[in-house]
Amino acid sequence: MLIHSVPVKCSEREFLREVQNALMWINFSFYLALMFWLVVGGPYGPVLLVGYALLRAWQSWLAKHHSPLERAQSGVGSPLHVVD
């Protein structure tokens, strides 16, 4: 299993901690974050959620097709960092 923040040679305890953190983040991003957008955003929640999804998709597209410098200059990372 490849988890991005786990060093190649680490103890079993470190590996399990990173797996736990990865699973908690997946759970948050797919379930709790959705509820947050819909509850906190009120009637504008779905619009805010779509806007967030579009920014995320734009960031992914930039990561695949442009250099890290161009992605940093696009300015999409700053609002996503604040929202995340």
Tab-separated table of C-alpha atoms in Angstrom:
chain	number	residue	atom	x	y	z
A	1	MET	CA	0.000	0.000	0.000
A	2	LEU	CA	1.393	3.422	-0.954
A	3	ILE	CA	0.590	6.311	1.345
A	4	HIS	CA	2.220	9.595	0.393
A	5	SER	CA	3.447	10.720	3.808
A	6	VAL	CA	4.986	7.403	4.855
A	7	PRO	CA	8.762	7.070	4.502
A	8	VAL	CA	9.991	4.012	2.642
A	9	LYS	CA	11.598	2.481	5.723
A	10	CYS	CA	9.467	3.080	8.780
A	11	SER	CA	8.268	1.115	11.749
A	12	GLU	CA	4.961	-0.705	11.772
A	13	ARG	CA	3.639	1.793	14.321
A	14	GLU	CA	4.447	4.769	12.053
A	15	PHE	CA	2.912	2.999	9.071
A	16	LEU	CA	-0.309	2.245	10.957
A	17	ARG	CA	-0.521	5.836	12.224
A	18	GLU	CA	-0.219	7.170	8.671
A	19	VAL	CA	-2.824	4.688	7.398
A	20	GLN	CA	-5.162	5.866	10.155
A	21	ASN	CA	-4.584	9.511	9.230
A	22	ALA	CA	-5.177	8.780	5.539
A	23	LEU	CA	-8.436	6.956	6.282
A	24	MET	CA	-9.633	9.751	8.567
A	25	TRP	CA	-8.923	12.319	5.833
A	26	ILE	CA	-10.773	10.219	3.240
A	27	ASN	CA	-13.743	9.898	5.591
A	28	PHE	CA	-13.762	13.643	6.277
A	29	SER	CA	-13.403	14.675	2.661
A	30	PHE	CA	-16.196	12.435	1.377
A	31	TYR	CA	-18.766	12.676	4.166
A	32	LEU	CA	-18.215	15.366	6.785
A	33	ALA	CA	-17.065	18.040	4.360
A	34	LEU	CA	-20.188	17.536	2.254
A	35	MET	CA	-22.403	17.938	5.310
A	36	PHE	CA	-20.404	21.028	6.325
A	37	TRP	CA	-20.956	22.708	2.952
A	38	LEU	CA	-24.664	21.933	2.922
A	39	VAL	CA	-25.354	22.901	6.551
A	40	VAL	CA	-23.110	25.952	6.929
A	41	GLY	CA	-23.816	27.231	3.419
A	42	GLY	CA	-27.576	27.055	3.969
A	43	PRO	CA	-29.483	27.686	0.748
A	44	TYR	CA	-26.218	28.623	-1.013
A	45	GLY	CA	-24.483	25.429	0.135
A	46	PRO	CA	-24.903	23.520	-3.146
A	47	VAL	CA	-23.580	26.495	-5.126
A	48	LEU	CA	-20.583	26.816	-2.801
A	49	LEU	CA	-19.948	23.076	-3.037
A	50	VAL	CA	-19.955	23.176	-6.854
A	51	GLY	CA	-17.607	26.168	-6.790
A	52	TYR	CA	-15.243	24.303	-4.495
A	53	ALA	CA	-15.388	21.213	-6.724
A	54	LEU	CA	-14.591	23.327	-9.786
A	55	LEU	CA	-11.561	24.876	-8.060
A	56	ARG	CA	-10.365	21.384	-7.051
A	57	ALA	CA	-10.809	20.120	-10.629
A	58	TRP	CA	-8.935	23.135	-11.989
A	59	GLN	CA	-6.089	22.493	-9.562
A	60	SER	CA	-5.917	18.835	-10.649
A	61	TRP	CA	-5.893	19.815	-14.315
A	62	LEU	CA	-3.100	22.314	-13.688
A	63	ALA	CA	-1.101	19.651	-11.831
A	64	LYS	CA	-1.339	17.298	-14.813
A	65	HIS	CA	-0.665	19.786	-17.598
A	66	HIS	CA	1.562	22.515	-16.149
A	67	SER	CA	4.719	22.894	-14.091
A	68	PRO	CA	4.566	23.475	-10.331
A	69	LEU	CA	5.654	27.091	-10.869
A	70	GLU	CA	2.811	27.750	-13.316
A	71	ARG	CA	0.368	26.106	-10.910
A	72	ALA	CA	1.606	28.313	-8.057
A	73	GLN	CA	1.277	31.414	-10.226
A	74	SER	CA	-2.307	30.548	-11.165
A	75	GLY	CA	-3.489	31.468	-7.664
A	76	VAL	CA	-5.878	28.541	-7.304
A	77	GLY	CA	-3.943	27.040	-4.384
A	78	SER	CA	-4.413	29.985	-2.008
A	79	PRO	CA	-8.220	29.954	-1.784
A	80	LEU	CA	-8.253	26.154	-1.569
A	81	HIS	CA	-5.700	26.243	1.252
A	82	VAL	CA	-7.866	28.681	3.196
A	83	VAL	CA	-11.045	26.676	2.610
A	84	ASP	CA	-9.412	23.348	3.437
